[in-house]
Coordinates of C-alpha atoms in Angstrom, one line a residue:
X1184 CA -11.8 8.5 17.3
X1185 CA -8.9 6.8 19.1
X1186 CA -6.5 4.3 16.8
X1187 CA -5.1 0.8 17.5
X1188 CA -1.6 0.7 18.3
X1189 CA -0.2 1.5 14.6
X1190 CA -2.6 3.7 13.6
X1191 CA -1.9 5.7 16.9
X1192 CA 2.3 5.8 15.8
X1193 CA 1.2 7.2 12.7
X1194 CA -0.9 10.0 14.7
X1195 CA 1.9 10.7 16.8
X1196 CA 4.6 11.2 13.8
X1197 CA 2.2 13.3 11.9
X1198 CA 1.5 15.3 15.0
X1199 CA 5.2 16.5 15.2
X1200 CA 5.2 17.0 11.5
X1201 CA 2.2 19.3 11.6
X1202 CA 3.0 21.4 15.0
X1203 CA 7.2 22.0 13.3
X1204 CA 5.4 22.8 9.7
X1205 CA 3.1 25.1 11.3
X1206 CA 5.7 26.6 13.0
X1207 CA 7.6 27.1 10.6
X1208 CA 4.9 28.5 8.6
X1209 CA 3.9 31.0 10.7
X1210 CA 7.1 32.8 10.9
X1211 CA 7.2 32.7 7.1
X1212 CA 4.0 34.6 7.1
X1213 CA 5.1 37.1 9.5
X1214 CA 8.7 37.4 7.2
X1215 CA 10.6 36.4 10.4
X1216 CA 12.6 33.7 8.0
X1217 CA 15.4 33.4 10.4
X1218 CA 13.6 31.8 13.1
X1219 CA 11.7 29.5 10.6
X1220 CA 14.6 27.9 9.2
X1221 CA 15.7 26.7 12.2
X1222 CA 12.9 23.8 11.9
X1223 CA 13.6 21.7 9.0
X1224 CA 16.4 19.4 10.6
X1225 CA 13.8 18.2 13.6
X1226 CA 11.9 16.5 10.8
X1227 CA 14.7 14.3 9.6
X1228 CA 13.5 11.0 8.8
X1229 CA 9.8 12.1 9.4
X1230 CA 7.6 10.0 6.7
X1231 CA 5.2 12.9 6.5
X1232 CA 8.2 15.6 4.7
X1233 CA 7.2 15.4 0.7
X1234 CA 8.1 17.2 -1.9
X1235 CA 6.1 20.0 -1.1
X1236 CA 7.7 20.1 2.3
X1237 CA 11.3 20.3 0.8
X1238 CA 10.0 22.7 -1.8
X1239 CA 8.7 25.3 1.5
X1240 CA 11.6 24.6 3.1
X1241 CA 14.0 26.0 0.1
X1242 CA 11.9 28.9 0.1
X1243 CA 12.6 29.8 3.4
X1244 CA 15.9 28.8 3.2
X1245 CA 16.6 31.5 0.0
X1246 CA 14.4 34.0 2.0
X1247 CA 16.9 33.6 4.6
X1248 CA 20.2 33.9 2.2
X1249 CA 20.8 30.5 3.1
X1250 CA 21.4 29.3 -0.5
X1251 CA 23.4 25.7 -0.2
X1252 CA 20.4 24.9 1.5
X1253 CA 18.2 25.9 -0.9
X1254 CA 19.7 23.8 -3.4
X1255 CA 19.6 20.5 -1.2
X1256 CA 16.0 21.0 -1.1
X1257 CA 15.5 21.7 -4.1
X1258 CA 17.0 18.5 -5.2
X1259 CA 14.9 16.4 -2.4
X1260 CA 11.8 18.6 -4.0
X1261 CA 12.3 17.7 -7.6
X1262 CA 13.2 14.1 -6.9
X1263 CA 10.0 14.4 -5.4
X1264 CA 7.9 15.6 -8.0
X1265 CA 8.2 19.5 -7.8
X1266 CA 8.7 21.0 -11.6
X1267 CA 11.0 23.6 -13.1
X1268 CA 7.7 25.6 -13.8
X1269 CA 6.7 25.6 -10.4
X1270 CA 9.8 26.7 -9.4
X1271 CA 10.4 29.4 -11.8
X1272 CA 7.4 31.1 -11.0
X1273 CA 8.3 31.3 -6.9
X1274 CA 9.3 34.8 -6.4
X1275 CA 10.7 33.6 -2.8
X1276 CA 13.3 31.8 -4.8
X1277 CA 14.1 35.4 -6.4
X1278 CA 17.4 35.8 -4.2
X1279 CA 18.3 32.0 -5.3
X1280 CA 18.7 32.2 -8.7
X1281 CA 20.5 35.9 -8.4
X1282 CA 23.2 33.4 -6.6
X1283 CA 26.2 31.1 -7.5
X1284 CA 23.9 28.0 -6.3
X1285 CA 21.5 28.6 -9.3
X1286 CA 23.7 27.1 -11.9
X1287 CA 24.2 24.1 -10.0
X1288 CA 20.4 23.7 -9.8
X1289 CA 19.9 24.5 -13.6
X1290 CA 23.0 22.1 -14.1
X1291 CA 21.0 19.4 -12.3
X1292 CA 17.8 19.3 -13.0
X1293 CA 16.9 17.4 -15.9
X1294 CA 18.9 14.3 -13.8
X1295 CA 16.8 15.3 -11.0
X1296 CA 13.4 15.7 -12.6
X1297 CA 14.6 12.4 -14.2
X1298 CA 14.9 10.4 -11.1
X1299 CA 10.8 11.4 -10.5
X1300 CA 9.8 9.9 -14.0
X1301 CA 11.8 6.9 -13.9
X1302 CA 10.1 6.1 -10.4
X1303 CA 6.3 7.1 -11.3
X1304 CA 7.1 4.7 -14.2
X1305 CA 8.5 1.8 -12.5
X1306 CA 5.0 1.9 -10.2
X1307 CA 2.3 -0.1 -11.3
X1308 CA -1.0 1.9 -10.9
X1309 CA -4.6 0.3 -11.3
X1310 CA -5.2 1.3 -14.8
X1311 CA -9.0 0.0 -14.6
X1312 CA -9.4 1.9 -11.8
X1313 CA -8.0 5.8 -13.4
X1314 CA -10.1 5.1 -15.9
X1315 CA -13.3 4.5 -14.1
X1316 CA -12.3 7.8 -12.0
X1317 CA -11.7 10.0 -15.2
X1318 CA -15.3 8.6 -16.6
X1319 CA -17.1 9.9 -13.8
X1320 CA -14.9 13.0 -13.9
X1321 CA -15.5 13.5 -17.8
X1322 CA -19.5 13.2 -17.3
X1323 CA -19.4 15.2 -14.7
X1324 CA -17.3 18.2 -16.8
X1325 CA -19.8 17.6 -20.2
X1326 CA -23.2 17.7 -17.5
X1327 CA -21.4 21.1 -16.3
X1328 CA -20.5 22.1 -19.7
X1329 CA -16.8 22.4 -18.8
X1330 CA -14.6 23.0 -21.8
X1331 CA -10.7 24.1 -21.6
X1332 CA -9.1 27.1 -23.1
X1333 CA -5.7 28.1 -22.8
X1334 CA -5.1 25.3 -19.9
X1335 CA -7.7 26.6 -18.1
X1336 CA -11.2 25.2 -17.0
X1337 CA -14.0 27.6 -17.9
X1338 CA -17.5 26.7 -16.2
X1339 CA -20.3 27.9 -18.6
X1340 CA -22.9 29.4 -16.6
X1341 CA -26.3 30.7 -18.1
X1342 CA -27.9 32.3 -14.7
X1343 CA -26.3 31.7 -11.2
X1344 CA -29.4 30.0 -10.2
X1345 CA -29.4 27.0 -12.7
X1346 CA -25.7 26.8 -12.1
X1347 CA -26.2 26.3 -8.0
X1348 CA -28.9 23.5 -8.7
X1349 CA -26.9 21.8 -11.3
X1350 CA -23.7 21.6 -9.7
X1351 CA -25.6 20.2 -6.3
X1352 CA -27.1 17.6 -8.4
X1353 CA -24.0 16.6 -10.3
X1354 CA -21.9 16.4 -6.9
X1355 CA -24.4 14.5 -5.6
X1356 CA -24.5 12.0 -8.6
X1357 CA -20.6 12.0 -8.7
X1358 CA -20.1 10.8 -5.0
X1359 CA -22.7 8.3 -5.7
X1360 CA -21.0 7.0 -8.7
X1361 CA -17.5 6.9 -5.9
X1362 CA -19.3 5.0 -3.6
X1363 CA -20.3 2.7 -6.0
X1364 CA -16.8 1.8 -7.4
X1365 CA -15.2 2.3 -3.8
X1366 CA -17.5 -0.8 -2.6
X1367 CA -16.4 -2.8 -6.0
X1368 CA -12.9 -1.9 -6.3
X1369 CA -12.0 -1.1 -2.5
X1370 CA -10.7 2.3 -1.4
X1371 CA -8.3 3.6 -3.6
X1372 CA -4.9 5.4 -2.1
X1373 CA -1.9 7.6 -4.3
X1374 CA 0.3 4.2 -4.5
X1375 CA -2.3 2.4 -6.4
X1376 CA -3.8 5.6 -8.8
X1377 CA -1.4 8.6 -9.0
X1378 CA -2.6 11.2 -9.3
X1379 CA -6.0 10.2 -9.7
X1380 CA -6.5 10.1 -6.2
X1381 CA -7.0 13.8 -5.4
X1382 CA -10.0 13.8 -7.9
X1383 CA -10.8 10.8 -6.6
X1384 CA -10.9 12.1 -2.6
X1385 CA -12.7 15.1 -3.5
X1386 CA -15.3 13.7 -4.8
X1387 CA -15.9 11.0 -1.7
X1388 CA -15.0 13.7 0.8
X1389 CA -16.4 16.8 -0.6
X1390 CA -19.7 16.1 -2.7
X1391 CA -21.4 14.2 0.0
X1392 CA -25.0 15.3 0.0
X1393 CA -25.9 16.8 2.8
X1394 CA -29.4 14.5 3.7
X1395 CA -26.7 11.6 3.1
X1396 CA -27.2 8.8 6.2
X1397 CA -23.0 8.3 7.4
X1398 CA -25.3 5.1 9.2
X1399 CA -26.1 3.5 6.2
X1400 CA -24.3 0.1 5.2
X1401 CA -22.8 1.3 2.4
X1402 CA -21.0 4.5 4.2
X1403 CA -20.0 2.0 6.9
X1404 CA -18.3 -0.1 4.5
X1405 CA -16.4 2.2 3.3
X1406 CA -15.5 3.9 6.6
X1407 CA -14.2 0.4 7.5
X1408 CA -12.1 0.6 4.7
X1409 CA -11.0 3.9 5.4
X1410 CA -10.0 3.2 8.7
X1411 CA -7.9 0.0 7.8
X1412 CA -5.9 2.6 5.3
X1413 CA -4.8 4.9 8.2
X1414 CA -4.0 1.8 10.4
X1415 CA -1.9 1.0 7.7
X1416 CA -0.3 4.1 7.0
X1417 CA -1.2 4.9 3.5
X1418 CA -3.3 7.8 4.1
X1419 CA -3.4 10.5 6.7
X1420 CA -4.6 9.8 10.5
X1421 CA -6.5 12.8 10.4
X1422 CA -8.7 11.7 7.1
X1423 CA -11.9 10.6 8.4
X1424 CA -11.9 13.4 11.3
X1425 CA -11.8 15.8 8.0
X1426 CA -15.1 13.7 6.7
X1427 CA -16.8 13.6 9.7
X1428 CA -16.2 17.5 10.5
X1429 CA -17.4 17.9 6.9
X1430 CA -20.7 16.3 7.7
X1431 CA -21.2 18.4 11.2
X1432 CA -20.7 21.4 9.3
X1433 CA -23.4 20.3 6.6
X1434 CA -26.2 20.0 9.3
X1435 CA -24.4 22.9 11.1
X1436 CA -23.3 20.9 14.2
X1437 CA -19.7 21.8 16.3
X1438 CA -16.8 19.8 14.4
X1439 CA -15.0 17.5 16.6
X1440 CA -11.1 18.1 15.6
X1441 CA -11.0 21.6 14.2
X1442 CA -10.0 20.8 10.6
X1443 CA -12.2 23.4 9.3
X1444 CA -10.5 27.0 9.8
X1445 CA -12.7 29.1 7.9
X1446 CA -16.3 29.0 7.3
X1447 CA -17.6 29.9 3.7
X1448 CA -21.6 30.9 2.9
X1449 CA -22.0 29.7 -0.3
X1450 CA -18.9 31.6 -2.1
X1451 CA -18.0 34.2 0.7
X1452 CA -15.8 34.0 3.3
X1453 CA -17.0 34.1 6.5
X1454 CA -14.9 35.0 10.1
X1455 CA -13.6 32.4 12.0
X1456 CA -14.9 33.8 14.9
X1457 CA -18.3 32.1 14.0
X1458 CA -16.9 28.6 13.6
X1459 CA -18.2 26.3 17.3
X1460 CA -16.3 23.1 18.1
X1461 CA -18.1 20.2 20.1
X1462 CA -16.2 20.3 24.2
X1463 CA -13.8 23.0 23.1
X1464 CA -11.8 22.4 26.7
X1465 CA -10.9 19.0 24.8
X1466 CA -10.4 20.0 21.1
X1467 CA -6.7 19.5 21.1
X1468 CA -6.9 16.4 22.8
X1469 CA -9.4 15.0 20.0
X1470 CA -6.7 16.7 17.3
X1471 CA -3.5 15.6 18.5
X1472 CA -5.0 12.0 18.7
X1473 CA -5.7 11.5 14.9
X1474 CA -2.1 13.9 14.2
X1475 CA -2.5 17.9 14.4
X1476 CA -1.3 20.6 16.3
X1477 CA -3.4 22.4 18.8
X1478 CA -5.8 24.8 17.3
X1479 CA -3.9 28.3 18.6
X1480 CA -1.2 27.0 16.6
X1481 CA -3.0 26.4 14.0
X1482 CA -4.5 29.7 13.7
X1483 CA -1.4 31.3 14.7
X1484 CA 0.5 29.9 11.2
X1485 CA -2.5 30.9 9.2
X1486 CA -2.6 34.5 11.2
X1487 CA -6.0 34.1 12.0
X1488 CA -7.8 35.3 15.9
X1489 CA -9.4 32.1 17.9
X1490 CA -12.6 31.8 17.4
X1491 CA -15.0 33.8 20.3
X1492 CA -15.9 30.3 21.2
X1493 CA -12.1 29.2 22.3
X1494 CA -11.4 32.8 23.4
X1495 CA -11.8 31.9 27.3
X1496 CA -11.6 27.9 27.1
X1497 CA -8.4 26.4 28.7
X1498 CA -7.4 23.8 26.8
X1499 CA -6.2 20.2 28.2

């Protein structure tokens, strides 16, 4: 999958993005905070930082005793979303709010967490189109017999049999019921549904059936339509490479670009070391084209060993 020219410059600035944030990432896993913090400036002005970026780079930042930092991010993060009860619950933030720095955060925040609102507010989301989303998302919770408590979803399950078949059925009648209103309404993005679109992506990514034909006019369609949104910039380059490694891995072929790093059998977790990757010699060719980092350093950030089958391959 190679772009057109401004797809391609959207690959290439998301590629830096992802190999500094892995970096960066890794050394936070391994506790060496001093080296990740030196990261964060080389993403200046990158489009890809959100507000979960700033929010990982505070924590590093206050793991590192580097607390005027910490607070700049901070603010960036809850400008960009990030809450006070997110925050309060991140015990990497512990040395933080034992510091002077704290009581300008606590100081600032409603003004902050003010500047979010008053911009989710001033957008102008498809109202039709939430509410088609959170129909097929409510049927889909009564057909499971989802109810809430306490915040929480709890999934009532009579024998783990029934529960298997019916949630295969009901995914498969919920991505159905996406494609449908994807081909009336056009692909949706976050600008034009909030935060609608995660339930909405799931369900079009992740509840494909597996004897689904990606050849059929419909999935072409919307592939079309898919691809016109990463030209443009409004969703990630890597998006349909996740889809299309999500359909290899249903009919258990290679994936293409690697964005599958771990391998679950119904609900366990299986080694890496069994995952198999079409031409491994050019895997981080075919990754850093739609916008990720090469595979080792991939792994590397999650601490995981290569697989056996990119154990001996030299990579282009």
């Amino acid at each position: 999958m190679f772009f057109k020219a401004d797809a391609q410059t959207h690959a290439e600035e998301h590629y830096k993005y992802d190999r500094i944030y892995n970096t960066m990432l890794g050394y936070y896993n391994r506790g060496l905070y001093h080296k990740a913090v030196i990261y964060p400036d080389s993403l200046e002005g990158n489009k890809y930082v959100d507000a979960g970026s700033y929010y990982f780079f505070a924590r590093v930042y206050s793991l590192s005793n580097e607390f005027d930092q910490t607070l700049s991010n901070l603010e960036k993060a809850v400008k960009g979303g990030i809450t006070k009860d997110q925050i309060e619950k991140m015990y990497d933030l512990d040395g933080f709010r034992e510091s002077n720095m704290h009581i300008i955060y606590e100081m600032n925040y409603d003004k902050w967490h003010q500047e979010y609102l008053d911009l989710v507010s001033s957008i102008a989301f498809d109202s039709v189109y939430i509410k088609e989303i959170q129909k097929i998302s409510q049927e889909y919770s009564n057909n499971l017999k989802i109810r809430r408590a306490d915040g929480d979803e709890i999934i009532e399950v009579e024998d783990s049999l029934r529960f298997y078949s019916t949630t295969k059925r009901l995914d498969s009648l919920s991505f159905y019921a996406m494609v449908s209103l994807t081909l009336d309404k056009g692909f949706s993005t976050y600008r034009m549904i909030g935060k609608e679109y995660y339930k909405y992506t799931r369900y079009l990514r992740y509840n494909m059936p597996k004897d689904y034909d990606e050849n059929c006019e419909d999935w072409q369609k919307i592939k079309a339509m898919i691809f016109a949104e990463m030209e443009k910039g409004t969703i990630y380059p890597f998006y349909y490479a996740a889809i299309e490694d999500y359909m290899r891995r249903g009919t258990k072929k290679p994936q293409l670009y690697g964005t599958i790093t771990s391998r679950y059998n119904s609900f366990i977790s299986i080694s890496g070391k069994s995952l198999q990757f079409e031409n491994p010699e050019e895997l981080n060719v075919r990754r850093r084209s739609v916008g990720l980092c090469s595979i080792q350093l991939k792994m590397w950030s999650e601490a995981r060993d290569l697989p056996l089958s990119l154990k001996e391959v030299q990579f282009k």
